[in-house]
Amino acid sequence: MSRGLGCSAIAMSLAAWLSVASDGSAREPEEPNQAGGEQPAERGSSGAGPTGDLREDMVKQAARALLAEGINHARANDFETALDKFEHAYAVFPSPNLLINIGTSAFQLGRYVKAIDAYRRYLAHPERDHAYAEQLASLMLVLYRRVGGISVQVSHQEAVVRLDGEVVPWQRGGWIWVSPGPHSIVADLEGYPSAIEFFTIKMGERRDVRFTLSRFAAPLVEEPVDWSGIAVV
């Protein structure tokens, strides 16, 4: 089911999405500038050889085919299948532009946390298009109001934190975005009892979660029993 923000930002995202590859091809990263240096070997010549070139072409063609399928499904409002195609295309050939497609498909499905993750990865990519980046950043401000955010602090930096069973990189700081609703968060460290908190978060809510881990108490050691005066039957 398609969803809308009612703002120009999402219209921009969709326009960018379809213009990224209106001919069914993803824009590929440019080759490094080798001006003044040795020119790359041509296919069939000595050097890298044709095998590597052909393999790269096959990879790109496979990604283009998946991208084209995804766009067709998106235009038919089948965003579930479109998202699957775009994610497969990105796994085959990780063009940063595909992250816009992934994010926009996730947004249309109401998976705002996934959309935020894809857009953030695009904005952090060195090959991002700055014209899109500014507008995507504005769109994300709207998305942040659709999700909850938690900030995690643990007394021991080496602790492993799991949110709903998935490990999260809490040591980086900042907000961890979650969908509104019930969640569980657990902090584990060898030699310490697990610390766990259950909570329900609302849309737009921000919550601090702090864990102080304490070691297991030492087991009680009883005095040894003197069995010498005890008869055995």
Coordinates of N, CA, C and O in Angstrom, one line a residue, residues 4-5 8 14 23-24 58 92 151 154 160 166 172 196 209 218-219 221:
G4 N 2.0 8.5 1.7 CA 2.5 9.8 1.3 C 2.8 10.7 2.4 O 2.2 10.6 3.5
L5 N 3.8 11.6 2.3 CA 4.1 12.5 3.3 C 3.4 13.8 3.2 O 3.2 14.6 4.1
S8 N 6.8 18.2 -0.6 CA 7.5 18.2 -1.9 C 8.7 17.3 -1.8 O 9.2 16.9 -2.8
L14 N 11.0 10.6 -5.3 CA 10.5 9.7 -6.3 C 11.0 10.2 -7.7 O 11.3 9.3 -8.6
D23 N 16.3 4.8 -18.1 CA 16.5 3.9 -19.2 C 16.8 2.5 -18.7 O 17.2 1.6 -19.4
G24 N 16.5 2.3 -17.4 CA 16.7 1.0 -16.8 C 18.1 0.6 -16.4 O 18.5 -0.5 -16.2
M58 N 29.2 -8.4 -16.7 CA 28.1 -9.3 -16.4 C 27.5 -8.8 -15.1 O 26.2 -8.9 -14.9
V92 N 24.5 -7.0 -5.8 CA 25.3 -7.3 -7.0 C 26.2 -6.2 -7.3 O 27.4 -6.5 -7.6
S151 N 18.8 6.3 23.0 CA 20.2 6.5 23.2 C 20.7 5.6 24.3 O 20.1 5.6 25.4
V154 N 26.1 2.2 28.4 CA 26.4 1.0 29.3 C 27.7 1.3 30.0 O 28.6 2.0 29.5
V160 N 28.0 -6.1 24.8 CA 27.2 -6.3 23.5 C 25.8 -5.9 23.8 O 25.2 -6.5 24.8
E166 N 18.7 -8.1 17.8 CA 19.8 -7.8 16.9 C 20.8 -6.9 17.5 O 20.5 -5.9 18.2
R172 N 28.9 3.9 19.1 CA 29.0 5.0 18.2 C 28.3 6.3 18.8 O 28.6 7.4 18.3
I196 N 18.4 -6.1 31.2 CA 17.4 -6.1 30.2 C 16.3 -5.1 30.5 O 16.1 -4.8 31.7
V209 N 18.4 5.0 27.5 CA 18.5 3.7 28.2 C 19.9 3.6 28.8 O 20.9 3.7 28.0
A218 N 29.9 -13.5 44.5 CA 30.7 -14.7 44.7 C 29.9 -15.7 45.4 O 29.1 -15.4 46.3
P219 N 30.0 -17.0 45.0 CA 29.2 -18.1 45.7 C 29.6 -18.2 47.1 O 30.7 -18.0 47.5
V221 N 30.6 -20.0 50.4 CA 31.5 -21.2 50.7 C 31.1 -21.6 52.2 O 31.4 -20.9 53.1

